[in-house]
Amino acid sequence: MMGPGPATLMGRHLNRRLVIRFIVSSFLLSKTCVGHNVFKLPLHSAVVESQGSFAASDFISLEATEEAMSSTPVQHSRLRGQPGQGYYLVINIGTPPQKLNVLIDTGSSNLAVGAVPHEFLSKYFHMNLSTTLEESGDVVVVPYTQGMWEGKLVHDLVSPAEQPELSSRTYLACITNSSEFFVNGSNWHGILGLGYANIARPNREVTPYFDSLVATWNISNVFSMQLCGSQEDNVTQELSLVGTLVLGGIDSLLFEQPLLYTPITREWYYEVVITDIAVSGVRVDLSCDWYNKDRTIVDSGTTNLRLPQKVFSAVVALIQSKYLVCNLCCAKMLQFFFITFVMLLSDKEEH
């Protein structure tokens, strides 16, 4: 999901980087701490001519290190989901632990779960049953590009269900009111925001869950995601999303090296720079100012691809001119097309 609106950049640097590897139907996502302000994102290589008005001084500095690639993962957790409805992680909340599924969202920073009955929820968090819950007295409201929720801000113990030993006391929003947030049939009951504290609501003092985990267990400030798309269940023959979340490192067995990197431009969302877009190898060829109008972010919480109107129109026009034959009777797709996003590279080349 697209996270909350813009927030003021302030306070400490978290020394992270974002790593994404686009494979056939999966990608890996990491934020790492290697002793410097390092932000990187790997992509497939496809050199094109540079264009646009972004200068090297516009970006937070980059540094390639072997330490990040050799980070030892703490634990793996399986991700599941329904096609078109996102990936979720099973977590434990409270004492005794209550198991709930939370959407993994790099486009926001709050951890929140349903805390009252809802027609789209198969279960919800019972606040009164947790002996370790502490109420803060605050109410938090989080709007997204689509939907919103409102809830009570509390503290409680949270851990991945597959690694209950990694428990930490963290901020948790107990959702009591929502609109167009929960999704029928998605099988998730809340959201786990993995973005920076600068976009946490109501303010950056609400420490995100992963930051609490890093502080509690002194693990590397690294998480990585492998999102493998839809696979058919051997028993039910139903399609479901599968993937892996690695806390505290990067698992080299989950991706193919070498990795190439692009800078993260601000510590709020994982904001990157698109320098060109191509449809089956044919460039749209607009200025990169248009591609990045407002902002370009990497967001695991949505299956939507959102483009500025001018860019969207140009992409659609290119697809229609190259791949569609239309007449009064039918419109036939002649061949499958693919869209390539070209990103700024850390060595000032483009890939």
CSV table of N, CA, C and O in Angstrom, one decimal, residues 107-182:
chain,number,residue,atom,x,y,z
A,107,GLY,N,5.8,0.5,2.0
A,107,GLY,CA,5.3,1.9,1.7
A,107,GLY,C,4.7,2.6,2.8
A,107,GLY,O,4.1,3.6,2.7
A,108,SER,N,4.8,2.0,4.1
A,108,SER,CA,4.4,2.7,5.3
A,108,SER,C,5.2,2.2,6.4
A,108,SER,O,6.1,1.3,6.2
A,109,SER,N,5.0,2.7,7.6
A,109,SER,CA,5.9,2.4,8.8
A,109,SER,C,5.2,2.0,10.0
A,109,SER,O,5.8,1.7,11.0
A,110,ASN,N,3.8,1.9,10.0
A,110,ASN,CA,3.1,1.5,11.2
A,110,ASN,C,2.8,0.0,11.2
A,110,ASN,O,2.5,-0.5,10.2
A,111,LEU,N,2.8,-0.6,12.4
A,111,LEU,CA,2.2,-2.0,12.6
A,111,LEU,C,0.8,-1.8,13.1
A,111,LEU,O,0.6,-1.1,14.2
A,112,ALA,N,-0.1,-2.4,12.5
A,112,ALA,CA,-1.5,-2.2,12.9
A,112,ALA,C,-2.3,-3.5,12.6
A,112,ALA,O,-2.1,-4.1,11.5
A,113,VAL,N,-3.2,-3.8,13.5
A,113,VAL,CA,-4.1,-5.0,13.2
A,113,VAL,C,-5.5,-4.7,13.6
A,113,VAL,O,-5.8,-3.8,14.5
A,114,GLY,N,-6.5,-5.4,13.0
A,114,GLY,CA,-7.8,-5.2,13.4
A,114,GLY,C,-8.1,-5.6,14.9
A,114,GLY,O,-7.5,-6.7,15.3
A,115,ALA,N,-8.8,-4.8,15.6
A,115,ALA,CA,-9.1,-5.1,17.0
A,115,ALA,C,-10.5,-5.2,17.3
A,115,ALA,O,-10.9,-5.3,18.5
A,116,VAL,N,-11.4,-5.1,16.3
A,116,VAL,CA,-12.8,-5.3,16.5
A,116,VAL,C,-13.3,-6.1,15.3
A,116,VAL,O,-12.7,-6.3,14.3
A,117,PRO,N,-14.5,-6.7,15.4
A,117,PRO,CA,-15.0,-7.5,14.3
A,117,PRO,C,-15.2,-6.7,13.0
A,117,PRO,O,-15.5,-5.5,13.1
A,118,HIS,N,-14.9,-7.4,11.9
A,118,HIS,CA,-15.1,-6.7,10.6
A,118,HIS,C,-15.5,-7.8,9.6
A,118,HIS,O,-15.1,-9.0,9.7
A,119,GLU,N,-16.4,-7.5,8.7
A,119,GLU,CA,-16.9,-8.5,7.8
A,119,GLU,C,-15.9,-9.1,6.9
A,119,GLU,O,-16.1,-10.3,6.5
A,120,PHE,N,-14.7,-8.5,6.7
A,120,PHE,CA,-13.7,-9.1,5.9
A,120,PHE,C,-12.6,-9.8,6.8
A,120,PHE,O,-11.6,-10.2,6.2
A,121,LEU,N,-12.7,-9.8,8.1
A,121,LEU,CA,-11.7,-10.4,8.9
A,121,LEU,C,-12.2,-11.7,9.5
A,121,LEU,O,-13.3,-11.8,10.0
A,122,SER,N,-11.3,-12.8,9.3
A,122,SER,CA,-11.7,-14.1,9.9
A,122,SER,C,-11.4,-14.1,11.4
A,122,SER,O,-11.9,-14.9,12.1
A,123,LYS,N,-10.5,-13.2,11.8
A,123,LYS,CA,-10.2,-13.1,13.3
A,123,LYS,C,-9.6,-11.7,13.5
A,123,LYS,O,-9.2,-11.0,12.5
A,124,TYR,N,-9.5,-11.3,14.8
A,124,TYR,CA,-8.9,-10.0,15.1
A,124,TYR,C,-8.2,-10.1,16.4
A,124,TYR,O,-8.3,-11.1,17.2
A,125,PHE,N,-7.4,-9.1,16.8
A,125,PHE,CA,-6.7,-9.0,18.0
A,125,PHE,C,-7.6,-8.7,19.2
A,125,PHE,O,-8.2,-7.6,19.2
A,126,HIS,N,-7.6,-9.5,20.2
A,126,HIS,CA,-8.4,-9.2,21.4
A,126,HIS,C,-7.5,-8.5,22.4
A,126,HIS,O,-6.7,-9.2,23.1
A,127,MET,N,-7.6,-7.2,22.5
A,127,MET,CA,-6.8,-6.5,23.4
A,127,MET,C,-6.9,-6.9,24.9
A,127,MET,O,-5.9,-7.0,25.6
A,128,ASN,N,-8.1,-7.2,25.3
A,128,ASN,CA,-8.4,-7.5,26.7
A,128,ASN,C,-7.7,-8.9,27.1
A,128,ASN,O,-7.6,-9.1,28.3
A,129,LEU,N,-7.3,-9.7,26.2
A,129,LEU,CA,-6.8,-11.0,26.5
A,129,LEU,C,-5.3,-11.0,26.7
A,129,LEU,O,-4.7,-12.0,27.1
A,130,SER,N,-4.6,-9.8,26.3
A,130,SER,CA,-3.2,-9.8,26.4
A,130,SER,C,-2.8,-9.1,27.8
A,130,SER,O,-3.1,-8.0,28.1
A,131,THR,N,-2.0,-9.9,28.6
A,131,THR,CA,-1.5,-9.4,29.9
A,131,THR,C,-0.4,-8.4,29.8
A,131,THR,O,0.0,-7.8,30.8
A,132,THR,N,0.3,-8.4,28.6
A,132,THR,CA,1.4,-7.5,28.4
A,132,THR,C,1.1,-6.2,27.7
A,132,THR,O,2.0,-5.4,27.4
A,133,LEU,N,-0.1,-6.0,27.3
A,133,LEU,CA,-0.5,-4.8,26.5
A,133,LEU,C,-0.5,-3.6,27.5
A,133,LEU,O,-1.0,-3.6,28.6
A,134,GLU,N,0.0,-2.5,27.0
A,134,GLU,CA,0.0,-1.2,27.7
A,134,GLU,C,-0.5,-0.1,26.7
A,134,GLU,O,0.0,0.1,25.6
A,135,GLU,N,-1.6,0.5,27.1
A,135,GLU,CA,-2.2,1.6,26.3
A,135,GLU,C,-1.5,2.9,26.5
A,135,GLU,O,-1.0,3.2,27.6
A,136,SER,N,-1.3,3.6,25.4
A,136,SER,CA,-0.6,4.9,25.4
A,136,SER,C,-1.6,6.1,25.6
A,136,SER,O,-1.2,7.2,26.0
A,137,GLY,N,-2.9,5.8,25.4
A,137,GLY,CA,-3.9,6.9,25.4
A,137,GLY,C,-4.0,7.7,24.1
A,137,GLY,O,-4.8,8.6,24.0
A,138,ASP,N,-3.2,7.3,23.1
A,138,ASP,CA,-3.2,8.1,21.9
A,138,ASP,C,-4.0,7.3,20.8
A,138,ASP,O,-4.1,6.1,20.8
A,139,VAL,N,-4.5,8.1,19.9
A,139,VAL,CA,-5.3,7.6,18.8
A,139,VAL,C,-4.5,7.9,17.5
A,139,VAL,O,-4.0,9.0,17.4
A,140,VAL,N,-4.4,7.0,16.6
A,140,VAL,CA,-3.6,7.2,15.4
A,140,VAL,C,-4.5,7.0,14.2
A,140,VAL,O,-5.3,6.1,14.2
A,141,VAL,N,-4.4,7.9,13.2
A,141,VAL,CA,-5.1,7.7,11.9
A,141,VAL,C,-4.1,7.7,10.8
A,141,VAL,O,-3.2,8.5,10.7
A,142,VAL,N,-4.3,6.7,9.9
A,142,VAL,CA,-3.4,6.5,8.8
A,142,VAL,C,-4.2,6.4,7.5
A,142,VAL,O,-4.9,5.4,7.3
A,143,PRO,N,-4.0,7.4,6.6
A,143,PRO,CA,-4.6,7.3,5.3
A,143,PRO,C,-3.7,6.7,4.3
A,143,PRO,O,-2.4,6.9,4.4
A,144,TYR,N,-4.2,6.0,3.3
A,144,TYR,CA,-3.4,5.5,2.2
A,144,TYR,C,-3.9,6.0,0.9
A,144,TYR,O,-4.9,6.7,0.9
A,145,THR,N,-3.2,5.7,-0.2
A,145,THR,CA,-3.7,6.1,-1.5
A,145,THR,C,-5.1,5.6,-1.7
A,145,THR,O,-6.0,6.2,-2.3
A,146,GLN,N,-5.4,4.4,-1.2
A,146,GLN,CA,-6.7,3.8,-1.2
A,146,GLN,C,-7.0,3.3,0.2
A,146,GLN,O,-6.2,2.4,0.7
A,147,GLY,N,-8.0,3.8,0.9
A,147,GLY,CA,-8.4,3.3,2.2
A,147,GLY,C,-7.7,4.1,3.3
A,147,GLY,O,-6.8,4.9,3.1
A,148,MET,N,-8.2,3.8,4.5
A,148,MET,CA,-7.6,4.4,5.7
A,148,MET,C,-8.0,3.6,6.9
A,148,MET,O,-8.9,2.7,6.8
A,149,TRP,N,-7.4,3.8,8.1
A,149,TRP,CA,-7.8,3.2,9.3
A,149,TRP,C,-7.5,4.1,10.5
A,149,TRP,O,-6.7,5.0,10.4
A,150,GLU,N,-8.2,3.8,11.6
A,150,GLU,CA,-8.0,4.6,12.8
A,150,GLU,C,-8.0,3.6,14.0
A,150,GLU,O,-8.7,2.6,14.0
A,151,GLY,N,-7.1,3.8,14.9
A,151,GLY,CA,-7.0,2.9,16.0
A,151,GLY,C,-6.3,3.4,17.3
A,151,GLY,O,-5.8,4.5,17.3
A,152,LYS,N,-6.3,2.6,18.3
A,152,LYS,CA,-5.6,2.9,19.6
A,152,LYS,C,-4.2,2.5,19.5
A,152,LYS,O,-3.8,1.4,19.0
A,153,LEU,N,-3.3,3.4,19.9
A,153,LEU,CA,-1.9,3.2,19.9
A,153,LEU,C,-1.5,2.5,21.2
A,153,LEU,O,-1.7,3.1,22.3
A,154,VAL,N,-0.9,1.3,21.2
A,154,VAL,CA,-0.5,0.6,22.4
A,154,VAL,C,0.9,0.1,22.2
A,154,VAL,O,1.5,0.2,21.2
A,155,HIS,N,1.4,-0.5,23.3
A,155,HIS,CA,2.7,-1.3,23.3
A,155,HIS,C,2.3,-2.7,23.7
A,155,HIS,O,1.5,-3.0,24.6
A,156,ASP,N,3.0,-3.6,23.0
A,156,ASP,CA,2.9,-5.0,23.3
A,156,ASP,C,4.0,-5.8,22.7
A,156,ASP,O,4.8,-5.3,21.9
A,157,LEU,N,4.1,-7.1,23.1
A,157,LEU,CA,5.1,-8.0,22.6
A,157,LEU,C,4.7,-8.5,21.2
A,157,LEU,O,3.6,-9.0,21.0
A,158,VAL,N,5.7,-8.5,20.3
A,158,VAL,CA,5.4,-8.9,18.9
A,158,VAL,C,6.6,-9.8,18.4
A,158,VAL,O,7.7,-9.4,18.7
A,159,SER,N,6.3,-10.9,17.7
A,159,SER,CA,7.4,-11.7,17.2
A,159,SER,C,6.9,-12.4,15.9
A,159,SER,O,5.7,-12.6,15.8
A,160,PRO,N,7.8,-12.7,15.0
A,160,PRO,CA,7.4,-13.6,13.9
A,160,PRO,C,6.9,-15.0,14.5
A,160,PRO,O,7.6,-15.5,15.4
A,161,ALA,N,5.8,-15.5,13.9
A,161,ALA,CA,5.3,-16.8,14.5
A,161,ALA,C,6.3,-17.9,14.3
A,161,ALA,O,6.3,-18.8,15.2
A,162,GLU,N,7.1,-17.9,13.3
A,162,GLU,CA,8.1,-18.9,13.1
A,162,GLU,C,9.4,-18.7,13.9
A,162,GLU,O,10.2,-19.6,14.0
A,163,GLN,N,9.6,-17.5,14.5
A,163,GLN,CA,10.7,-17.2,15.3
A,163,GLN,C,10.2,-16.5,16.6
A,163,GLN,O,10.5,-15.4,16.9
A,164,PRO,N,9.5,-17.2,17.5
A,164,PRO,CA,8.9,-16.6,18.7
A,164,PRO,C,9.9,-16.1,19.6
A,164,PRO,O,9.7,-15.2,20.4
A,165,GLU,N,11.2,-16.6,19.5
A,165,GLU,CA,12.2,-16.1,20.4
A,165,GLU,C,12.6,-14.7,20.0
A,165,GLU,O,13.3,-14.0,20.9
A,166,LEU,N,12.3,-14.2,18.8
A,166,LEU,CA,12.6,-12.8,18.4
A,166,LEU,C,11.5,-11.8,18.8
A,166,LEU,O,11.0,-11.1,18.0
A,167,SER,N,11.2,-11.9,20.1
A,167,SER,CA,10.1,-11.0,20.6
A,167,SER,C,10.6,-9.7,21.0
A,167,SER,O,11.7,-9.6,21.6
A,168,SER,N,9.9,-8.7,20.7
A,168,SER,CA,10.3,-7.3,21.1
A,168,SER,C,9.0,-6.5,21.5
A,168,SER,O,7.9,-6.7,20.9
A,169,ARG,N,9.2,-5.6,22.5
A,169,ARG,CA,8.0,-4.7,22.8
A,169,ARG,C,8.0,-3.6,21.8
A,169,ARG,O,9.0,-2.9,21.7
A,170,THR,N,6.9,-3.4,21.2
A,170,THR,CA,6.9,-2.4,20.1
A,170,THR,C,5.5,-1.7,20.1
A,170,THR,O,4.6,-2.1,20.7
A,171,TYR,N,5.5,-0.6,19.3
A,171,TYR,CA,4.2,0.1,19.1
A,171,TYR,C,3.3,-0.7,18.2
A,171,TYR,O,3.8,-1.3,17.2
A,172,LEU,N,2.1,-0.7,18.5
A,172,LEU,CA,1.0,-1.4,17.8
A,172,LEU,C,-0.2,-0.6,17.7
A,172,LEU,O,-0.7,-0.1,18.8
A,173,ALA,N,-0.8,-0.5,16.6
A,173,ALA,CA,-2.1,0.2,16.5
A,173,ALA,C,-3.2,-0.8,16.4
A,173,ALA,O,-3.1,-1.7,15.6
A,174,CYS,N,-4.2,-0.7,17.3
A,174,CYS,CA,-5.3,-1.6,17.3
A,174,CYS,C,-6.5,-0.9,16.6
A,174,CYS,O,-7.1,0.0,17.1
A,175,ILE,N,-6.8,-1.4,15.3
A,175,ILE,CA,-7.7,-0.7,14.5
A,175,ILE,C,-9.1,-0.9,15.0
A,175,ILE,O,-9.6,-2.0,15.1
A,176,THR,N,-9.8,0.2,15.2
A,176,THR,CA,-11.2,0.2,15.6
A,176,THR,C,-12.2,0.7,14.6
A,176,THR,O,-13.4,0.6,14.7
A,177,ASN,N,-11.6,1.4,13.6
A,177,ASN,CA,-12.4,2.0,12.5
A,177,ASN,C,-11.6,2.0,11.2
A,177,ASN,O,-10.4,2.3,11.2
A,178,SER,N,-12.2,1.6,10.1
A,178,SER,CA,-11.5,1.6,8.8
A,178,SER,C,-12.5,1.8,7.7
A,178,SER,O,-13.7,1.6,7.8
A,179,SER,N,-11.9,2.2,6.5
A,179,SER,CA,-12.7,2.4,5.3
A,179,SER,C,-11.8,1.9,4.1
A,179,SER,O,-10.7,2.4,3.9
A,180,GLU,N,-12.3,0.9,3.4
A,180,GLU,CA,-11.6,0.4,2.2
A,180,GLU,C,-10.2,0.0,2.5
A,180,GLU,O,-9.3,0.2,1.6
A,181,PHE,N,-10.0,-0.5,3.7
A,181,PHE,CA,-8.6,-1.0,4.0
A,181,PHE,C,-8.5,-2.5,4.0
A,181,PHE,O,-7.7,-3.1,3.2
A,182,PHE,N,-9.3,-3.2,4.7
A,182,PHE,CA,-9.3,-4.7,4.7
A,182,PHE,C,-9.9,-5.2,3.4
A,182,PHE,O,-10.8,-4.6,2.8
